[in-house]
mmCIF file of C-alpha atoms in Angstrom:
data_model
loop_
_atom_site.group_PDB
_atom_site.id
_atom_site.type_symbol
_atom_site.label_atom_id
_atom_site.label_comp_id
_atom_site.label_asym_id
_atom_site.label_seq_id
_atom_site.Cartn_x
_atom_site.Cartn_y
_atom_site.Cartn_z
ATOM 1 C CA UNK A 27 -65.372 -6.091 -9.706
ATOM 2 C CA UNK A 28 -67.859 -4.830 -12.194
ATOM 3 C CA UNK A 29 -70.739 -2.193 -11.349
ATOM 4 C CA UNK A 30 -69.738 -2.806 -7.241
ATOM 5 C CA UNK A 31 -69.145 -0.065 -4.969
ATOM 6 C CA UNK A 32 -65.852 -0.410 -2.883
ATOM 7 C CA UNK A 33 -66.251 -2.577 0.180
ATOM 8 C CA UNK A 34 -67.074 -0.778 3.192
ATOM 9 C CA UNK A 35 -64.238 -1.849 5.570
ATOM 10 C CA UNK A 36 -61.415 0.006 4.344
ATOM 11 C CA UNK A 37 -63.120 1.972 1.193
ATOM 12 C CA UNK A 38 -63.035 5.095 2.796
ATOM 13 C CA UNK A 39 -61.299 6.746 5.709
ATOM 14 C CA UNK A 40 -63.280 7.384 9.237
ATOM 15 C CA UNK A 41 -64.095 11.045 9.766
ATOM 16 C CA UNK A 42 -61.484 11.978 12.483
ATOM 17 C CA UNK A 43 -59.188 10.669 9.607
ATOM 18 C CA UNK A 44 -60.274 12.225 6.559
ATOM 19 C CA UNK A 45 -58.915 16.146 6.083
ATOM 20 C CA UNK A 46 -61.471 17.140 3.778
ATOM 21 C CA UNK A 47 -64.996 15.836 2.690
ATOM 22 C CA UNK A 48 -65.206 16.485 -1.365
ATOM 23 C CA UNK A 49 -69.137 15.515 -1.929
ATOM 24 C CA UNK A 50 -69.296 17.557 -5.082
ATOM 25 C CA UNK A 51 -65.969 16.365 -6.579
ATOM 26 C CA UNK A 52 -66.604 12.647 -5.430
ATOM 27 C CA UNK A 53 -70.027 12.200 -6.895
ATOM 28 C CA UNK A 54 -69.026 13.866 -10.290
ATOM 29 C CA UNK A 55 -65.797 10.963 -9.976
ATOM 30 C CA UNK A 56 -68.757 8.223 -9.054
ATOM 31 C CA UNK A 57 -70.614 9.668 -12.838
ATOM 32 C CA UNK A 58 -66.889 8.938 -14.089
ATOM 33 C CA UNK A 59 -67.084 5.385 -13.350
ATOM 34 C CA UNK A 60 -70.537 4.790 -14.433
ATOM 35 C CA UNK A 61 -69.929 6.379 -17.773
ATOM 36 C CA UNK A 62 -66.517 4.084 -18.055
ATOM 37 C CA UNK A 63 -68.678 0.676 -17.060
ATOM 38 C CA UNK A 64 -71.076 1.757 -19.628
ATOM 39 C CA UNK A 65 -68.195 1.917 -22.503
ATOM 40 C CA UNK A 66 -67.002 -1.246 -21.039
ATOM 41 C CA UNK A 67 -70.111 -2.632 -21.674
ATOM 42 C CA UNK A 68 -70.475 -1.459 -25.394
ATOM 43 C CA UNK A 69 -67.320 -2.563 -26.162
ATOM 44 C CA UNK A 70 -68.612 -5.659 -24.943
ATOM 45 C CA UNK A 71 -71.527 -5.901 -26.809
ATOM 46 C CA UNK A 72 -69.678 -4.591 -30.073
ATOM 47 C CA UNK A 73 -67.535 -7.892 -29.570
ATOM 48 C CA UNK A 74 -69.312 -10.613 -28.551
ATOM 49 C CA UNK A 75 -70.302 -11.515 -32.043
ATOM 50 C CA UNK A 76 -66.993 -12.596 -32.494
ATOM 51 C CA UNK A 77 -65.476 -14.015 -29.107
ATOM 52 C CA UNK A 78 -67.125 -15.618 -26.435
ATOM 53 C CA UNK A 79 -68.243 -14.140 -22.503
ATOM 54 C CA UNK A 80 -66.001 -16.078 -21.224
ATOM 55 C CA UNK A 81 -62.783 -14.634 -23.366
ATOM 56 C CA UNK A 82 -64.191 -10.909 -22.904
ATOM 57 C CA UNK A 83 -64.493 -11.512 -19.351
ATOM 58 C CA UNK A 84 -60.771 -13.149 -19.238
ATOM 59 C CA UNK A 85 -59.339 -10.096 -20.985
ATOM 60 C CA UNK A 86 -60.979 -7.606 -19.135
ATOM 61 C CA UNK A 87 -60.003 -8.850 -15.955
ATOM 62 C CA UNK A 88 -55.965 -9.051 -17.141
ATOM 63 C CA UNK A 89 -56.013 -5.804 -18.397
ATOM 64 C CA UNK A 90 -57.903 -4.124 -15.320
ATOM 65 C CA UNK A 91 -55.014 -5.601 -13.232
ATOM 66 C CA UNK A 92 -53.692 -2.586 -14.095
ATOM 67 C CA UNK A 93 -55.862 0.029 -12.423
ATOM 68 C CA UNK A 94 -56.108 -2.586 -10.013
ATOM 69 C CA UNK A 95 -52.472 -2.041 -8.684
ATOM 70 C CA UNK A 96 -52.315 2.106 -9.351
ATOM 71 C CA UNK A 97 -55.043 1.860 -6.621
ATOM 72 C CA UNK A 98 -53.175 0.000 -4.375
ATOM 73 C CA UNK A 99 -50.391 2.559 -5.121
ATOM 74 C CA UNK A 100 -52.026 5.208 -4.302
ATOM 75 C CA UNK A 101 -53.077 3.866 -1.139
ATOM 76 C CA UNK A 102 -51.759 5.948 1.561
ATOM 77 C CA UNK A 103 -52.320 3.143 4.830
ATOM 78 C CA UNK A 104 -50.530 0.271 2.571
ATOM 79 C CA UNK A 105 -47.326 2.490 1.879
ATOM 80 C CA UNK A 106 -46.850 3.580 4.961
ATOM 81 C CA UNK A 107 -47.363 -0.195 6.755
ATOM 82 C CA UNK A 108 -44.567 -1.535 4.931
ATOM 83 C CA UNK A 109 -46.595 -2.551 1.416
ATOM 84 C CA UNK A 110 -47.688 -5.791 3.028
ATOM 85 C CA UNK A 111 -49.101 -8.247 0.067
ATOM 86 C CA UNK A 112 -50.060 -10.894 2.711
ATOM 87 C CA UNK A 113 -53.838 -11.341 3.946
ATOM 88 C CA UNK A 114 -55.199 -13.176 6.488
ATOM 89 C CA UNK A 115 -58.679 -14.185 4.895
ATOM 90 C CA UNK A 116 -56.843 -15.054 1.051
ATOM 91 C CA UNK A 117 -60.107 -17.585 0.933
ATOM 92 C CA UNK A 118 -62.738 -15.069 1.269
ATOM 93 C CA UNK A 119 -60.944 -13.415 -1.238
ATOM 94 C CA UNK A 120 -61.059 -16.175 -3.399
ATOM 95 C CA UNK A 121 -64.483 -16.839 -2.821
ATOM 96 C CA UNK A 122 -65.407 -13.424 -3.948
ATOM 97 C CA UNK A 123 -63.278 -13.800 -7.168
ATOM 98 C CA UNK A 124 -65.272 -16.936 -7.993
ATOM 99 C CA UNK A 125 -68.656 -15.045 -7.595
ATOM 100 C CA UNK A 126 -67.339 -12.118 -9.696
ATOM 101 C CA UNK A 127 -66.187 -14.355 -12.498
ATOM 102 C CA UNK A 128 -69.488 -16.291 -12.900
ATOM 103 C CA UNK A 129 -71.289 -12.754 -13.002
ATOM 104 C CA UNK A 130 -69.181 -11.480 -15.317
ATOM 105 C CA UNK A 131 -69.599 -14.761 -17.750
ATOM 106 C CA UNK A 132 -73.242 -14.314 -16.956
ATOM 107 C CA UNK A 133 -73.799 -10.131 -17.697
ATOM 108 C CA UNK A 134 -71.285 -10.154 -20.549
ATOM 109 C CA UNK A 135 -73.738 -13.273 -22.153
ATOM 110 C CA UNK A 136 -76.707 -10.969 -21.605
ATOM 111 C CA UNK A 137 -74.784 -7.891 -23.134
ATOM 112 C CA UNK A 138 -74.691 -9.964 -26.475
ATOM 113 C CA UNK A 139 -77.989 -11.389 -26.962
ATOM 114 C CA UNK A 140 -80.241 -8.770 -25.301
ATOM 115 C CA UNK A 141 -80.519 -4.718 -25.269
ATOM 116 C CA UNK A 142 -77.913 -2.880 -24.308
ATOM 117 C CA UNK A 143 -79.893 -0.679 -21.605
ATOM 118 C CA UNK A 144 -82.026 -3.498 -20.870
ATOM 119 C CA UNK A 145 -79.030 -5.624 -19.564
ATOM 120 C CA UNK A 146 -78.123 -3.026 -17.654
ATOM 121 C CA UNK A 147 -80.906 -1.884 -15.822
ATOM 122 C CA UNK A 148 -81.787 -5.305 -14.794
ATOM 123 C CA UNK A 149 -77.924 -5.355 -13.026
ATOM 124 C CA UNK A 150 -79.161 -2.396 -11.060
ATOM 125 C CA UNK A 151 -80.748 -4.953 -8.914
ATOM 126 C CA UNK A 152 -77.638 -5.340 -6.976
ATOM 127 C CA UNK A 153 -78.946 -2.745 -4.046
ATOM 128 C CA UNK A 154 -81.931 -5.220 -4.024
ATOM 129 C CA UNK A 155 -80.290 -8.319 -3.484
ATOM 130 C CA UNK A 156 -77.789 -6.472 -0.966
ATOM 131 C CA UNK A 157 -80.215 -5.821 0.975
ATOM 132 C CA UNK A 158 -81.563 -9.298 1.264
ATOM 133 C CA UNK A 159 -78.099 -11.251 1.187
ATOM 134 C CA UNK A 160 -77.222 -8.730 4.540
ATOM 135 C CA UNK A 161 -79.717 -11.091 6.881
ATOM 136 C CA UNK A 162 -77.528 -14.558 6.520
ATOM 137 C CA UNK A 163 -74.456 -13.519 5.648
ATOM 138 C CA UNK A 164 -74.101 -10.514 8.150
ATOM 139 C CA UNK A 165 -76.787 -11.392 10.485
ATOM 140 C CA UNK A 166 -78.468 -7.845 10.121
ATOM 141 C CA UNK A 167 -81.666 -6.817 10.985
ATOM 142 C CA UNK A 168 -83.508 -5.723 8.103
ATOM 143 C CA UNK A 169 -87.181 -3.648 8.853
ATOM 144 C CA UNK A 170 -90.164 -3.526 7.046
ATOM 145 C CA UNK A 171 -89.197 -0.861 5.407
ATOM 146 C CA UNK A 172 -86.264 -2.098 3.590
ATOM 147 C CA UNK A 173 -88.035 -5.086 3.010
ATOM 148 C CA UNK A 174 -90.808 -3.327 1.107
ATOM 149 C CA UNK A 175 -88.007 -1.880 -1.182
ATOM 150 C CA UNK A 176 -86.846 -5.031 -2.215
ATOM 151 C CA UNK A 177 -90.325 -5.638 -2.939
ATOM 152 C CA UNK A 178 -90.862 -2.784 -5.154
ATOM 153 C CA UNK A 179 -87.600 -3.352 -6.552
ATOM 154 C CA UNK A 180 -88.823 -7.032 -7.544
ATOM 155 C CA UNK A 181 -91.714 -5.827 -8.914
ATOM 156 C CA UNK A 182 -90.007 -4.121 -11.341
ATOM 157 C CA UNK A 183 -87.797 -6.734 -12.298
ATOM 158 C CA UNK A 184 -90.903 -8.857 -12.999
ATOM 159 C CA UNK A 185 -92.375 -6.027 -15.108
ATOM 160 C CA UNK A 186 -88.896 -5.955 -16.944
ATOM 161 C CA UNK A 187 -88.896 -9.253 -17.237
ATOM 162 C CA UNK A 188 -92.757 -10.180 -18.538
ATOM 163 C CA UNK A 189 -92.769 -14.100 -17.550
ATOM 164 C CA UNK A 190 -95.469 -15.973 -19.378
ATOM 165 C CA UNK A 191 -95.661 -13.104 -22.164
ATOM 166 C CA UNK A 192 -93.826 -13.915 -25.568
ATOM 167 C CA UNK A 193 -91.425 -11.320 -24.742
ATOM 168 C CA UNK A 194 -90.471 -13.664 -21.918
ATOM 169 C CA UNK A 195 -86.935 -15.817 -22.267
ATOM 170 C CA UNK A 196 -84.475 -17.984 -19.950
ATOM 171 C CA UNK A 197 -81.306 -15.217 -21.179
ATOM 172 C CA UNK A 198 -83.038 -12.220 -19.286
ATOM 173 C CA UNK A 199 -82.160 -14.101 -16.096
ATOM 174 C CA UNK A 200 -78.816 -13.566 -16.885
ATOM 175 C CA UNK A 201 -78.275 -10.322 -15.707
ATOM 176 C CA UNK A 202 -80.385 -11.035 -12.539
ATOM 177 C CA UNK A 203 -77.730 -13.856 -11.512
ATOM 178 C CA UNK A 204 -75.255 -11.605 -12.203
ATOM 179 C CA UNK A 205 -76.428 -9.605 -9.593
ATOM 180 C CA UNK A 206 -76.982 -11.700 -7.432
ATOM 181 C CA UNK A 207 -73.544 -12.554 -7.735
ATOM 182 C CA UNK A 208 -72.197 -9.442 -7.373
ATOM 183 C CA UNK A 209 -73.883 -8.818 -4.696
ATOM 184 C CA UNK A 210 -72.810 -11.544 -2.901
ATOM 185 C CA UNK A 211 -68.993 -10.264 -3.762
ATOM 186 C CA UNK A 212 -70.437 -6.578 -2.241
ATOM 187 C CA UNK A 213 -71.795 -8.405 1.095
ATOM 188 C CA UNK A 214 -69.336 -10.402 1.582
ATOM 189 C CA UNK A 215 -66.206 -7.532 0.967
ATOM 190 C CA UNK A 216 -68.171 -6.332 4.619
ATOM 191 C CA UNK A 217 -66.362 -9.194 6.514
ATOM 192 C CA UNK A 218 -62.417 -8.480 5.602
ATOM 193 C CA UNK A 219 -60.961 -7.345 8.606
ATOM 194 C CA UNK A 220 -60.444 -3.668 9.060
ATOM 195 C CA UNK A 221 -57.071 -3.141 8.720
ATOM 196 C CA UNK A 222 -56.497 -4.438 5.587
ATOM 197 C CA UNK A 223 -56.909 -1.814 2.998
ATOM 198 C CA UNK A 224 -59.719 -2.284 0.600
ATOM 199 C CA UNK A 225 -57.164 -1.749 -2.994
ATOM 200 C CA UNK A 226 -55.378 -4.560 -1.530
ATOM 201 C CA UNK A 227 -58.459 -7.107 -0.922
ATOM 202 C CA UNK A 228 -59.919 -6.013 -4.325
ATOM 203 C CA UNK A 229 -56.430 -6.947 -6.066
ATOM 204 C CA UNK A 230 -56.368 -10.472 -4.913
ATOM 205 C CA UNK A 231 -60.396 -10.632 -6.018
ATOM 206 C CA UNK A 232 -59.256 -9.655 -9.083
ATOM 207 C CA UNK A 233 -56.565 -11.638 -9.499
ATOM 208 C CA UNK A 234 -58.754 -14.283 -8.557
ATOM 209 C CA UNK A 235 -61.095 -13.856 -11.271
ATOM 210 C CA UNK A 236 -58.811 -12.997 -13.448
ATOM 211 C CA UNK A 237 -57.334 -16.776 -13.042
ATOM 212 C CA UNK A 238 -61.107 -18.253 -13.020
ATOM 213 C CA UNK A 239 -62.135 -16.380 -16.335
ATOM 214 C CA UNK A 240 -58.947 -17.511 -17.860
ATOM 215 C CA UNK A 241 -59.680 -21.289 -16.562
ATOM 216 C CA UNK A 242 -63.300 -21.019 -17.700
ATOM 217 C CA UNK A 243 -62.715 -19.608 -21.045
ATOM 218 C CA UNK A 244 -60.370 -22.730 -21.655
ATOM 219 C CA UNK A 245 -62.446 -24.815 -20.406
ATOM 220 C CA UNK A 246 -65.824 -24.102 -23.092
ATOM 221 C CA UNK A 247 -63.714 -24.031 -26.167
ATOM 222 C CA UNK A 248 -60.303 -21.506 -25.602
ATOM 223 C CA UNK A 249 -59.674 -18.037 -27.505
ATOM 224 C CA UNK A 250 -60.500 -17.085 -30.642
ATOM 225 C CA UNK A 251 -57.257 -15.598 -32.288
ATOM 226 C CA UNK A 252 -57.813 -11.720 -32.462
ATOM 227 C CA UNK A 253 -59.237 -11.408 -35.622
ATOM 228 C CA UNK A 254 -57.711 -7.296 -36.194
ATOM 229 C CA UNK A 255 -55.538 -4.512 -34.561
ATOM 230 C CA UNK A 256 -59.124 -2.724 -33.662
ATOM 231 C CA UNK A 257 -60.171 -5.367 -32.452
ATOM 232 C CA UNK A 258 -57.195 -5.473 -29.858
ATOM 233 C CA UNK A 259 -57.315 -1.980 -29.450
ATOM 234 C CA UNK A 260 -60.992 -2.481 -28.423
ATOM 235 C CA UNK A 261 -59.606 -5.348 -25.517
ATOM 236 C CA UNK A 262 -57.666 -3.362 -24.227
ATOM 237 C CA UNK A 263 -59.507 -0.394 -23.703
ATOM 238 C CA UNK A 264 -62.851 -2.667 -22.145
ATOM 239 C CA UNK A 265 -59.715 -3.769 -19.776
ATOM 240 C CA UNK A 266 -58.870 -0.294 -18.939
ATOM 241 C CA UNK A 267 -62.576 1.209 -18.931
ATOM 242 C CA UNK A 268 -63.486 -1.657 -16.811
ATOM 243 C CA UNK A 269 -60.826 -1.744 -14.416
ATOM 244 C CA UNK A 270 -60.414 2.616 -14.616
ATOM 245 C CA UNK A 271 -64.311 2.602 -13.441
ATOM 246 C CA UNK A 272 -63.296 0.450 -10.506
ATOM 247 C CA UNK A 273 -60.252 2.661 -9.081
ATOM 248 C CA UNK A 274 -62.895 5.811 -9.904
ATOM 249 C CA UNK A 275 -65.319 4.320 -7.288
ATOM 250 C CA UNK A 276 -62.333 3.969 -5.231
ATOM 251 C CA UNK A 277 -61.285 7.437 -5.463
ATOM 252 C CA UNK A 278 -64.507 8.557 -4.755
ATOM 253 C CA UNK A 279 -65.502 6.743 -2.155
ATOM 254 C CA UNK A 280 -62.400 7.714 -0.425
ATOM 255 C CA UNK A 281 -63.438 11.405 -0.827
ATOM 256 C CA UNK A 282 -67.131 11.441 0.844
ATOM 257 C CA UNK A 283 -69.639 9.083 2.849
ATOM 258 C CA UNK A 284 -71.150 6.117 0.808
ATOM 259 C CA UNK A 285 -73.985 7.524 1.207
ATOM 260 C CA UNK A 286 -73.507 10.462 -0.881
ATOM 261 C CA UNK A 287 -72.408 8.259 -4.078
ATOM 262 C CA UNK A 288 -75.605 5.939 -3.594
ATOM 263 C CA UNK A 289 -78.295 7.731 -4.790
ATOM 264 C CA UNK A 290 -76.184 8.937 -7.964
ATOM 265 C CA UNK A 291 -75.744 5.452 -9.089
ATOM 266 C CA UNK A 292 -78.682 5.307 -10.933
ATOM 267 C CA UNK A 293 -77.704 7.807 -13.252
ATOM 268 C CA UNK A 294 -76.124 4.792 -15.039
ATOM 269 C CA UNK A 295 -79.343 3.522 -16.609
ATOM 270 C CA UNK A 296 -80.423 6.537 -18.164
ATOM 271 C CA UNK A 297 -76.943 6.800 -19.838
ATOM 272 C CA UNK A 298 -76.905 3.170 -21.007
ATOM 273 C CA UNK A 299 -80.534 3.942 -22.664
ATOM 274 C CA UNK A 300 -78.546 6.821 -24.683
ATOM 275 C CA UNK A 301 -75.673 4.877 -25.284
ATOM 276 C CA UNK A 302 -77.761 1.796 -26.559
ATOM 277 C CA UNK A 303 -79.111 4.664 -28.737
ATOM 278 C CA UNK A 304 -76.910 6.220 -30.313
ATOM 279 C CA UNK A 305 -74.119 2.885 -30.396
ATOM 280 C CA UNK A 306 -77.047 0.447 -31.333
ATOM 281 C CA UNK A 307 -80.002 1.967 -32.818
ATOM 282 C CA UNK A 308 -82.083 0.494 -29.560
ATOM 283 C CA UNK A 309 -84.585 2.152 -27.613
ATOM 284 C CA UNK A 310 -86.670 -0.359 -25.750
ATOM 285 C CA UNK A 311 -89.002 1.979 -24.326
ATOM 286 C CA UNK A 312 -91.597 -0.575 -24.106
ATOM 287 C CA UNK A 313 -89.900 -3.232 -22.578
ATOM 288 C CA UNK A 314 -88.663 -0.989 -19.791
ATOM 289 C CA UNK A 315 -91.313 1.231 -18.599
ATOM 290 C CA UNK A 316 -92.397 1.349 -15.718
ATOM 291 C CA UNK A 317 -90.164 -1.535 -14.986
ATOM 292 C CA UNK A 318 -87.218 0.132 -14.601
ATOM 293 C CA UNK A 319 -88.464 3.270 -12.465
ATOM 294 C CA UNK A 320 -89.772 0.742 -10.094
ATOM 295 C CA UNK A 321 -86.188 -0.713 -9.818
ATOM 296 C CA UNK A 322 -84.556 2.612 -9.181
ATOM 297 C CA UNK A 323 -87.399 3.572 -6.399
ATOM 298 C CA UNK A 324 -86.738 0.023 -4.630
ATOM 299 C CA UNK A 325 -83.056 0.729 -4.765
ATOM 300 C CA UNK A 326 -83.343 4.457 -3.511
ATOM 301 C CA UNK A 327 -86.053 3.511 -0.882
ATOM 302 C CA UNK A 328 -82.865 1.339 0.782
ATOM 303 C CA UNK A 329 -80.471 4.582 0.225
ATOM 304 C CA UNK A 330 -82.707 6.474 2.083
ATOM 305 C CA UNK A 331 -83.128 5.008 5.027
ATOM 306 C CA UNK A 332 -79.823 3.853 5.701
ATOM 307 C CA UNK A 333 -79.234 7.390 5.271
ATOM 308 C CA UNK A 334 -81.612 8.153 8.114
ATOM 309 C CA UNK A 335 -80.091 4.773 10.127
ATOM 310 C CA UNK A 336 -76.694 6.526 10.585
ATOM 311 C CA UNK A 337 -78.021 9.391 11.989
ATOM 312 C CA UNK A 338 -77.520 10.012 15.045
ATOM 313 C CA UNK A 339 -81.175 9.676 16.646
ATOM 314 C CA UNK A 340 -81.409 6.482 18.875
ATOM 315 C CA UNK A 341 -84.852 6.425 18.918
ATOM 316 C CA UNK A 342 -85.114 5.828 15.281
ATOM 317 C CA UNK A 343 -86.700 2.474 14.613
ATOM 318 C CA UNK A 344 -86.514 0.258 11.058
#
């Protein structure tokens, strides 16, 4: 998965389990894999001119196959039950690998044909559509106050966005169905049963997408020979970056509450405005103020309070 926290079920150990609670050491790992999905993403956008979404997206999902398995490694539970490679729910699993490969087609498109740091804060709309994927497909109760985030959170994306302005066109809703469908992979990762460890679930996503990218980038016209060693060298490490950013937000969330790690994720759109910067000479200013802090409120509004929801205090009302 790209720019997705770990499932819940599974990501990190219960309390009574966990030996030590690293807050400091997890969120600094959390920056990590922000700072490694924004290289990804450069890399990305330094290629696109010459290969398509759909072969970046294909190679970055076989080379973070790697990662993929170290984190499985390196998970304690799997070892010790044996290494089972067997799930129960494979077709959820597939069904998430399917979402994550049309989002990837769809944010890797916008990486090429819009600003760097605009693509990406737009994808920071995940939190929003979490929040409002939750009441079908988990059959939570969402309160007004939640719901207000996602409003805010909209609002932003509208003022991002600009439609009816010349500024306006159909490729900025790229990055908004990308995180939709990510999203969708996030909400959804909350129904695996809890026994089955979350590296292993997240494997067979990504070998799922890995599969679909493949299938799809065959499909709209097949791969462009690799036109230079630096150019390989540069597919391999948006593999790696990618796939290394996904086993960070592992790590981390195995180290402290999710909660902890939430509000830090926004960090990632002021370092994709530098990077855009300084990689690309772009500084769209314009186009995302006060868009984007709008976004980030709407998404921290939800961190908040289901901060405040896990507290202990039954008389606490949404």
């Amino acid at each position: 998965m790209d720019r997705t926290a770990p499932p819940q079920n599974g990501a990190s150990e219960p309390a009574s389990r966990r030996s030590t609670d690293n807050a400091v050491l997890g969120i600094l790992i959390s920056i990590a894999a922000l700072v490694l999905f924004d290289l990804m993403g450069l890399i990305i956008k330094h290629l696109s001119p010459r290969y398509s979404a759909a072969e970046l997206s294909a190679y970055r999902n076989l080379f973070g196959l790697v990662p993929s398995f170290i984190a499985l490694w390196m998970t304690a539970s799997w070892r010790q039950g044996g290494r089972p490679m067997r799930i129960r729910q494979w077709r959820l699993a597939a069904l998430r690998g399917a979402a994550v490969t049309f989002a990837q087609l769809m944010f890797y498109l916008s990486l090429g044909i819009m600003a760097f740091a605009t693509a990406t804060t737009i994808s920071y709309t995940t939190a929003l559509f979490t929040t409002a994927l939750a009441v079908p497909l988990l059959r939570e109760r969402v309160g007004w106050v939640r719901w207000f985030a996602v409003a805010v959170g909209f609002v932003g994306v509208v003022l991002v966005l600009r439609p009816g302005s010349d500024a306006f066109t159909w490729a900025l809703l790229l990055p908004v169905g990308a995180s939709f469908l990510y999203a969708f992979s996030g909400v959804t990762a909350r129904l695996i049963d809890p026994d089955v460890p979350t590296p292993l679930f997240n494997l067979y996503s990504s070998a799922i997408a890995a599969l679909g990218s493949f299938t799809l980038a065959l499909a709209v016209g097949g791969f462009t020979p690799v036109a230079s060693a630096e150019d390989l060298a540069f597919i391999v490490l948006m593999g790696l970056f990618g796939g290394s950013a996904v086993l960070c937000l592992v790590v981390a969330y195995r180290m402290t509450e999710p909660s902890n790690l939430a509000p830090f994720s926004y960090f990632g759109i002021p370092i994709a405005f530098l990077l855009g910067w300084v990689f690309f000479d772009e500084a769209p200013v314009d186009d995302l103020w006060p868009g984007a802090l709008l976004i980030v409120i709407g998404g921290l509004m939800i961190v908040y309070r289901e901060r405040r929801m896990r507290r202990p205090r039954p008389t606490a009302k949404d």
